[in-house]
C-alpha cells in the first residue's frame, strides 16, 4: 500500500475510444506526476502538477490530456490513441516539487490499444 | 540532466549481501542520490536517499564516497522477494531534472 491509488488497473480500448485514467492520493502531497513505462524502456515523465497547476509537459502528444482538479486527484484523459501508446501508465506524488522529495507511485494502469 | 550508469543485470543467491554501484560523474553540488525498487507490474518504491557518506535504514544502506561521483546500494542478506529492478537517480527528480534510466535487474536465486 503506497497511498497512491490508480484505477482502472487494466484498460483495453480501441483507437477511436475516449477513456480516462484516475489517480488519487491521500498523503497530503502537493505535487503529482504522470509517467509512461513501455516494455523494455525506462520510465518517461509526461506531466507534472504542483498545487493543481501544470508545471511540465514533456512534449506529450495532445491525445493525452491531463487534469488536476485538486491536489489529491489527477486524471489522464485519452482519445484517439495509437497502438504505440500501449504501456503501463504510472501516477506518482511527492510532498512538493523541490528538495528531492521521494516520489510515491501507484501500481499503474496497464493500457492496451487495439 | 544528471546521467547515471548502472549494471544492466546482477545475479545473487539467497542470504548473500548484494552491492549495486551507480556512477554519476556529473553530479551537481545540490544533487541527492535516490534509489527505487520496482517489481513487475508495480510502480517503483522508494528505498533510500542520501547526500554524502553513509545512510542506513531498515531495508538497505547507501554508501557515497567523498567525491560523490558514485554510490553503492547495499542489500543485506537478500531473499527471493528482492528480485526486482533497482533504479539510481541523481538530482531533483521532482523538477524533471533527473530521469529513470534502465536500472539494474537483480535476480536472486535459491
PDB file of C-alpha atoms in Angstrom:
ATOM      1  CA  UNK A   1       0.000   0.000   0.000  1.00  0.00           C
ATOM      2  CA  UNK A   2       1.700   3.152  -1.204  1.00  0.00           C
ATOM      3  CA  UNK A   3      -1.053   5.673  -0.530  1.00  0.00           C
ATOM      4  CA  UNK A   4      -1.464   6.290  -4.268  1.00  0.00           C
ATOM      5  CA  UNK A   5      -4.376   4.501  -5.938  1.00  0.00           C
ATOM      6  CA  UNK A   6      -4.827   4.190  -9.663  1.00  0.00           C
ATOM      7  CA  UNK A   7      -7.923   3.000 -11.496  1.00  0.00           C
ATOM      8  CA  UNK A   8      -8.549   1.053 -13.558  1.00  0.00           C
ATOM      9  CA  UNK A   9      -5.651  -1.388 -13.210  1.00  0.00           C
ATOM     10  CA  UNK A  10      -6.183  -2.661 -16.729  1.00  0.00           C
ATOM     11  CA  UNK A  11      -7.780  -0.995 -19.743  1.00  0.00           C
ATOM     12  CA  UNK A  12      -8.291  -2.182 -23.299  1.00  0.00           C
ATOM     13  CA  UNK A  13      -9.547   0.349 -25.784  1.00  0.00           C
ATOM     14  CA  UNK A  14      -9.853   0.926 -29.486  1.00  0.00           C
ATOM     15  CA  UNK A  15      -8.123   3.755 -31.251  1.00  0.00           C
ATOM     16  CA  UNK A  16     -11.321   5.777 -31.567  1.00  0.00           C
ATOM     17  CA  UNK A  17     -12.431   5.419 -27.944  1.00  0.00           C
ATOM     18  CA  UNK A  18     -12.247   8.028 -25.215  1.00  0.00           C
ATOM     19  CA  UNK A  19     -11.322   6.929 -21.710  1.00  0.00           C
ATOM     20  CA  UNK A  20      -9.827   8.396 -18.559  1.00  0.00           C
ATOM     21  CA  UNK A  21      -7.286   7.160 -16.057  1.00  0.00           C
ATOM     22  CA  UNK A  22      -7.684   8.195 -12.442  1.00  0.00           C
ATOM     23  CA  UNK A  23      -5.126   8.700  -9.701  1.00  0.00           C
ATOM     24  CA  UNK A  24      -5.869   9.509  -6.072  1.00  0.00           C
ATOM     25  CA  UNK A  25      -3.573  10.161  -3.140  1.00  0.00           C
ATOM     26  CA  UNK A  26      -4.361  10.861   0.491  1.00  0.00           C
ATOM     27  CA  UNK A  27      -0.812  11.547   1.610  1.00  0.00           C
ATOM     28  CA  UNK A  28      -1.275  15.288   1.779  1.00  0.00           C
ATOM     29  CA  UNK A  29       1.133  15.764  -1.116  1.00  0.00           C
ATOM     30  CA  UNK A  30       1.065  18.821  -3.336  1.00  0.00           C
ATOM     31  CA  UNK A  31       2.856  17.544  -6.425  1.00  0.00           C
ATOM     32  CA  UNK A  32       1.575  14.838  -8.760  1.00  0.00           C
ATOM     33  CA  UNK A  33       3.065  13.215 -11.843  1.00  0.00           C
ATOM     34  CA  UNK A  34       2.158  11.037 -14.811  1.00  0.00           C
ATOM     35  CA  UNK A  35       4.742   8.609 -16.208  1.00  0.00           C
ATOM     36  CA  UNK A  36       4.653   6.216 -19.143  1.00  0.00           C
ATOM     37  CA  UNK A  37       6.538   2.921 -18.988  1.00  0.00           C
ATOM     38  CA  UNK A  38       6.714   0.975 -22.237  1.00  0.00           C
ATOM     39  CA  UNK A  39       8.048  -2.547 -22.434  1.00  0.00           C
ATOM     40  CA  UNK A  40      11.831  -2.690 -22.151  1.00  0.00           C
ATOM     41  CA  UNK A  41      12.077   1.099 -21.823  1.00  0.00           C
ATOM     42  CA  UNK A  42      12.791   3.437 -18.917  1.00  0.00           C
ATOM     43  CA  UNK A  43      10.047   5.440 -17.284  1.00  0.00           C
ATOM     44  CA  UNK A  44       9.207   8.583 -19.214  1.00  0.00           C
ATOM     45  CA  UNK A  45       7.949  11.615 -17.307  1.00  0.00           C
ATOM     46  CA  UNK A  46       4.870  13.011 -19.055  1.00  0.00           C
ATOM     47  CA  UNK A  47       3.301  15.716 -16.885  1.00  0.00           C
ATOM     48  CA  UNK A  48       3.977  17.441 -13.576  1.00  0.00           C
ATOM     49  CA  UNK A  49       1.433  19.259 -11.428  1.00  0.00           C
ATOM     50  CA  UNK A  50       2.241  21.373  -8.393  1.00  0.00           C
ATOM     51  CA  UNK A  51      -0.592  22.764  -6.270  1.00  0.00           C
ATOM     52  CA  UNK A  52      -3.018  21.870  -9.080  1.00  0.00           C
ATOM     53  CA  UNK A  53      -1.083  23.842 -11.687  1.00  0.00           C
ATOM     54  CA  UNK A  54       0.638  22.072 -14.577  1.00  0.00           C
ATOM     55  CA  UNK A  55       4.308  22.894 -14.442  1.00  0.00           C
ATOM     56  CA  UNK A  56       5.715  20.491 -17.018  1.00  0.00           C
ATOM     57  CA  UNK A  57       4.600  18.878 -20.233  1.00  0.00           C
ATOM     58  CA  UNK A  58       7.410  16.816 -21.712  1.00  0.00           C
ATOM     59  CA  UNK A  59       6.320  17.118 -25.350  1.00  0.00           C
ATOM     60  CA  UNK A  60       3.422  14.754 -24.845  1.00  0.00           C
ATOM     61  CA  UNK A  61       1.024  14.403 -27.820  1.00  0.00           C
ATOM     62  CA  UNK A  62      -2.278  16.209 -27.433  1.00  0.00           C
ATOM     63  CA  UNK A  63      -4.189  12.925 -27.499  1.00  0.00           C
ATOM     64  CA  UNK A  64      -3.166  12.745 -23.813  1.00  0.00           C
ATOM     65  CA  UNK A  65      -4.907  15.419 -21.758  1.00  0.00           C
ATOM     66  CA  UNK A  66      -4.209  15.705 -18.023  1.00  0.00           C
ATOM     67  CA  UNK A  67      -6.500  17.240 -15.453  1.00  0.00           C
ATOM     68  CA  UNK A  68      -5.835  18.046 -11.799  1.00  0.00           C
ATOM     69  CA  UNK A  69      -8.998  19.296 -10.059  1.00  0.00           C
ATOM     70  CA  UNK A  70      -7.347  19.305  -6.624  1.00  0.00           C
ATOM     71  CA  UNK A  71      -4.104  18.218  -5.014  1.00  0.00           C
ATOM     72  CA  UNK A  72      -5.456  14.750  -4.252  1.00  0.00           C
ATOM     73  CA  UNK A  73      -6.715  13.776  -7.700  1.00  0.00           C
ATOM     74  CA  UNK A  74      -5.137  13.523 -11.105  1.00  0.00           C
ATOM     75  CA  UNK A  75      -6.702  12.341 -14.336  1.00  0.00           C
ATOM     76  CA  UNK A  76      -5.323  11.439 -17.731  1.00  0.00           C
ATOM     77  CA  UNK A  77      -7.908  11.740 -20.485  1.00  0.00           C
ATOM     78  CA  UNK A  78      -7.230   9.600 -23.528  1.00  0.00           C
ATOM     79  CA  UNK A  79      -8.612   9.985 -27.036  1.00  0.00           C
ATOM     80  CA  UNK A  80      -7.662   8.732 -30.476  1.00  0.00           C
ATOM     81  CA  UNK A  81      -4.718   6.757 -29.155  1.00  0.00           C
ATOM     82  CA  UNK A  82      -2.258   4.813 -31.267  1.00  0.00           C
ATOM     83  CA  UNK A  83      -1.008   1.224 -30.812  1.00  0.00           C
ATOM     84  CA  UNK A  84       2.374   2.569 -29.657  1.00  0.00           C
ATOM     85  CA  UNK A  85       0.595   4.172 -26.707  1.00  0.00           C
ATOM     86  CA  UNK A  86       0.113   0.738 -25.160  1.00  0.00           C
ATOM     87  CA  UNK A  87       2.097   0.849 -21.926  1.00  0.00           C
ATOM     88  CA  UNK A  88       1.944   0.969 -18.144  1.00  0.00           C
ATOM     89  CA  UNK A  89       0.862   4.444 -17.023  1.00  0.00           C
ATOM     90  CA  UNK A  90       2.084   5.361 -13.579  1.00  0.00           C
ATOM     91  CA  UNK A  91       0.971   8.142 -11.291  1.00  0.00           C
ATOM     92  CA  UNK A  92       3.174   9.461  -8.508  1.00  0.00           C
ATOM     93  CA  UNK A  93       3.031  12.132  -5.844  1.00  0.00           C
ATOM     94  CA  UNK A  94       5.515  13.919  -3.629  1.00  0.00           C
ATOM     95  CA  UNK A  95       5.264  16.382  -0.773  1.00  0.00           C
ATOM     96  CA  UNK A  96       6.243  19.165  -3.110  1.00  0.00           C
ATOM     97  CA  UNK A  97       8.320  19.678  -6.205  1.00  0.00           C
ATOM     98  CA  UNK A  98      11.510  20.726  -4.656  1.00  0.00           C
ATOM     99  CA  UNK A  99      14.175  19.418  -2.388  1.00  0.00           C
ATOM    100  CA  UNK A 100      14.481  15.903  -3.768  1.00  0.00           C
ATOM    101  CA  UNK A 101      11.352  14.711  -2.026  1.00  0.00           C
ATOM    102  CA  UNK A 102      10.873  10.980  -2.728  1.00  0.00           C
ATOM    103  CA  UNK A 103       8.016  10.113  -5.014  1.00  0.00           C
ATOM    104  CA  UNK A 104       5.263   7.677  -4.072  1.00  0.00           C
ATOM    105  CA  UNK A 105       3.984   5.670  -7.015  1.00  0.00           C
ATOM    106  CA  UNK A 106       0.729   3.886  -7.664  1.00  0.00           C
ATOM    107  CA  UNK A 107       0.743   0.464  -9.287  1.00  0.00           C
ATOM    108  CA  UNK A 108      -0.279   1.838 -12.634  1.00  0.00           C
ATOM    109  CA  UNK A 109      -2.857   1.246 -15.314  1.00  0.00           C
ATOM    110  CA  UNK A 110      -1.903  -1.312 -17.938  1.00  0.00           C
ATOM    111  CA  UNK A 111      -3.265   0.152 -21.174  1.00  0.00           C
ATOM    112  CA  UNK A 112      -3.677  -1.842 -24.361  1.00  0.00           C
ATOM    113  CA  UNK A 113      -4.701  -0.162 -27.614  1.00  0.00           C
ATOM    114  CA  UNK A 114      -6.325  -2.402 -30.180  1.00  0.00           C
TER     115      UNK A 114
ATOM    116  CA  UNK B   1      20.219  16.209 -16.785  1.00  0.00           C
ATOM    117  CA  UNK B   2      22.189  14.171 -14.327  1.00  0.00           C
ATOM    118  CA  UNK B   3      23.197  10.935 -16.035  1.00  0.00           C
ATOM    119  CA  UNK B   4      23.722   7.682 -14.189  1.00  0.00           C
ATOM    120  CA  UNK B   5      25.303   4.393 -15.206  1.00  0.00           C
ATOM    121  CA  UNK B   6      24.386   1.104 -13.563  1.00  0.00           C
ATOM    122  CA  UNK B   7      24.995  -2.538 -14.460  1.00  0.00           C
ATOM    123  CA  UNK B   8      22.132  -3.876 -16.568  1.00  0.00           C
ATOM    124  CA  UNK B   9      21.777  -7.036 -14.516  1.00  0.00           C
ATOM    125  CA  UNK B  10      23.124  -8.891 -11.500  1.00  0.00           C
ATOM    126  CA  UNK B  11      22.591 -12.361 -10.082  1.00  0.00           C
ATOM    127  CA  UNK B  12      22.817 -13.370  -6.453  1.00  0.00           C
ATOM    128  CA  UNK B  13      21.795 -16.144  -4.089  1.00  0.00           C
ATOM    129  CA  UNK B  14      19.559 -16.060  -1.064  1.00  0.00           C
ATOM    130  CA  UNK B  15      21.290 -14.894   2.078  1.00  0.00           C
ATOM    131  CA  UNK B  16      24.073 -13.030   0.293  1.00  0.00           C
ATOM    132  CA  UNK B  17      24.800  -9.330   0.513  1.00  0.00           C
ATOM    133  CA  UNK B  18      24.277  -7.516  -2.788  1.00  0.00           C
ATOM    134  CA  UNK B  19      26.027  -4.302  -3.739  1.00  0.00           C
ATOM    135  CA  UNK B  20      24.848  -2.329  -6.758  1.00  0.00           C
ATOM    136  CA  UNK B  21      27.061   0.545  -7.823  1.00  0.00           C
ATOM    137  CA  UNK B  22      25.885   3.585  -9.726  1.00  0.00           C
ATOM    138  CA  UNK B  23      28.208   6.050 -11.465  1.00  0.00           C
ATOM    139  CA  UNK B  24      27.218   9.707 -11.659  1.00  0.00           C
ATOM    140  CA  UNK B  25      30.264  11.700 -12.705  1.00  0.00           C
ATOM    141  CA  UNK B  26      28.368  14.934 -13.392  1.00  0.00           C
ATOM    142  CA  UNK B  27      26.566  15.119 -10.080  1.00  0.00           C
ATOM    143  CA  UNK B  28      25.901  18.720  -9.034  1.00  0.00           C
ATOM    144  CA  UNK B  29      26.566  20.212  -5.635  1.00  0.00           C
ATOM    145  CA  UNK B  30      22.913  20.245  -4.629  1.00  0.00           C
ATOM    146  CA  UNK B  31      22.007  16.831  -6.043  1.00  0.00           C
ATOM    147  CA  UNK B  32      20.824  13.998  -3.844  1.00  0.00           C
ATOM    148  CA  UNK B  33      21.105  10.304  -4.754  1.00  0.00           C
ATOM    149  CA  UNK B  34      17.888   8.310  -4.615  1.00  0.00           C
ATOM    150  CA  UNK B  35      17.265   4.603  -5.151  1.00  0.00           C
ATOM    151  CA  UNK B  36      13.979   2.973  -6.101  1.00  0.00           C
ATOM    152  CA  UNK B  37      12.896  -0.664  -6.416  1.00  0.00           C
ATOM    153  CA  UNK B  38      10.356  -1.872  -8.958  1.00  0.00           C
ATOM    154  CA  UNK B  39       8.597  -5.233  -9.179  1.00  0.00           C
ATOM    155  CA  UNK B  40       6.847  -6.319 -12.395  1.00  0.00           C
ATOM    156  CA  UNK B  41       3.520  -4.581 -12.978  1.00  0.00           C
ATOM    157  CA  UNK B  42       4.004  -2.298  -9.978  1.00  0.00           C
ATOM    158  CA  UNK B  43       5.190   1.238  -9.556  1.00  0.00           C
ATOM    159  CA  UNK B  44       8.683   1.985  -8.258  1.00  0.00           C
ATOM    160  CA  UNK B  45       9.105   2.091  -4.478  1.00  0.00           C
ATOM    161  CA  UNK B  46      11.469   4.481  -2.703  1.00  0.00           C
ATOM    162  CA  UNK B  47      14.264   2.597  -0.946  1.00  0.00           C
ATOM    163  CA  UNK B  48      16.802   5.109   0.305  1.00  0.00           C
ATOM    164  CA  UNK B  49      18.228   8.555  -0.305  1.00  0.00           C
ATOM    165  CA  UNK B  50      21.496  10.187   0.621  1.00  0.00           C
ATOM    166  CA  UNK B  51      23.770  13.140   0.005  1.00  0.00           C
ATOM    167  CA  UNK B  52      27.149  12.002   1.321  1.00  0.00           C
ATOM    168  CA  UNK B  53      28.893   9.360   3.449  1.00  0.00           C
ATOM    169  CA  UNK B  54      26.584   6.582   4.586  1.00  0.00           C
ATOM    170  CA  UNK B  55      22.861   6.260   5.089  1.00  0.00           C
ATOM    171  CA  UNK B  56      21.163   3.211   6.558  1.00  0.00           C
ATOM    172  CA  UNK B  57      17.534   2.277   7.041  1.00  0.00           C
ATOM    173  CA  UNK B  58      15.669  -0.931   7.788  1.00  0.00           C
ATOM    174  CA  UNK B  59      15.896  -2.069   4.179  1.00  0.00           C
ATOM    175  CA  UNK B  60      19.289  -1.030   2.803  1.00  0.00           C
ATOM    176  CA  UNK B  61      22.443   1.013   3.162  1.00  0.00           C
ATOM    177  CA  UNK B  62      23.767   3.638   0.800  1.00  0.00           C
ATOM    178  CA  UNK B  63      27.477   4.353   0.606  1.00  0.00           C
ATOM    179  CA  UNK B  64      28.644   7.572  -1.012  1.00  0.00           C
ATOM    180  CA  UNK B  65      32.382   8.352  -1.315  1.00  0.00           C
ATOM    181  CA  UNK B  66      33.748  11.799  -0.666  1.00  0.00           C
ATOM    182  CA  UNK B  67      33.820  12.802  -4.342  1.00  0.00           C
ATOM    183  CA  UNK B  68      30.170  11.724  -4.742  1.00  0.00           C
ATOM    184  CA  UNK B  69      30.804  10.537  -8.303  1.00  0.00           C
ATOM    185  CA  UNK B  70      29.401   7.125  -7.496  1.00  0.00           C
ATOM    186  CA  UNK B  71      27.220   5.439  -4.921  1.00  0.00           C
ATOM    187  CA  UNK B  72      26.605   1.870  -3.817  1.00  0.00           C
ATOM    188  CA  UNK B  73      23.289   0.417  -2.710  1.00  0.00           C
ATOM    189  CA  UNK B  74      23.839  -2.458  -0.303  1.00  0.00           C
ATOM    190  CA  UNK B  75      21.103  -5.018   0.342  1.00  0.00           C
ATOM    191  CA  UNK B  76      21.960  -7.300   3.279  1.00  0.00           C
ATOM    192  CA  UNK B  77      21.003 -10.984   3.133  1.00  0.00           C
ATOM    193  CA  UNK B  78      18.772 -10.879   0.073  1.00  0.00           C
ATOM    194  CA  UNK B  79      15.800 -13.189  -0.393  1.00  0.00           C
ATOM    195  CA  UNK B  80      13.916 -14.338  -3.474  1.00  0.00           C
ATOM    196  CA  UNK B  81      11.466 -11.475  -2.963  1.00  0.00           C
ATOM    197  CA  UNK B  82      14.257  -8.958  -3.564  1.00  0.00           C
ATOM    198  CA  UNK B  83      14.264  -9.921  -7.238  1.00  0.00           C
ATOM    199  CA  UNK B  84      13.389  -6.617  -8.909  1.00  0.00           C
ATOM    200  CA  UNK B  85      14.719  -3.714 -10.941  1.00  0.00           C
ATOM    201  CA  UNK B  86      16.704  -1.145  -8.956  1.00  0.00           C
ATOM    202  CA  UNK B  87      16.994   2.429 -10.182  1.00  0.00           C
ATOM    203  CA  UNK B  88      19.560   5.017  -9.182  1.00  0.00           C
ATOM    204  CA  UNK B  89      18.557   8.642  -9.681  1.00  0.00           C
ATOM    205  CA  UNK B  90      20.618  11.751  -9.157  1.00  0.00           C
ATOM    206  CA  UNK B  91      19.305  15.264  -8.948  1.00  0.00           C
ATOM    207  CA  UNK B  92      15.916  16.774  -8.499  1.00  0.00           C
ATOM    208  CA  UNK B  93      13.500  14.141  -9.827  1.00  0.00           C
ATOM    209  CA  UNK B  94      10.542  16.276  -8.928  1.00  0.00           C
ATOM    210  CA  UNK B  95      11.580  19.066 -11.248  1.00  0.00           C
ATOM    211  CA  UNK B  96      12.195  16.632 -14.067  1.00  0.00           C
ATOM    212  CA  UNK B  97      15.903  17.246 -13.775  1.00  0.00           C
ATOM    213  CA  UNK B  98      16.830  13.597 -13.479  1.00  0.00           C
ATOM    214  CA  UNK B  99      15.437  10.547 -15.147  1.00  0.00           C
ATOM    215  CA  UNK B 100      14.867   6.890 -14.512  1.00  0.00           C
ATOM    216  CA  UNK B 101      17.434   5.011 -16.580  1.00  0.00           C
ATOM    217  CA  UNK B 102      17.370   1.331 -17.457  1.00  0.00           C
ATOM    218  CA  UNK B 103      18.043   0.291 -13.875  1.00  0.00           C
ATOM    219  CA  UNK B 104      19.688  -2.901 -12.664  1.00  0.00           C
ATOM    220  CA  UNK B 105      17.706  -6.114 -12.837  1.00  0.00           C
ATOM    221  CA  UNK B 106      18.626  -8.135  -9.755  1.00  0.00           C
ATOM    222  CA  UNK B 107      17.792 -11.834  -9.828  1.00  0.00           C
ATOM    223  CA  UNK B 108      18.045 -13.706  -6.542  1.00  0.00           C
ATOM    224  CA  UNK B 109      18.332 -17.454  -6.882  1.00  0.00           C
ATOM    225  CA  UNK B 110      17.588 -20.113  -4.264  1.00  0.00           C
TER     226      UNK B 110
END
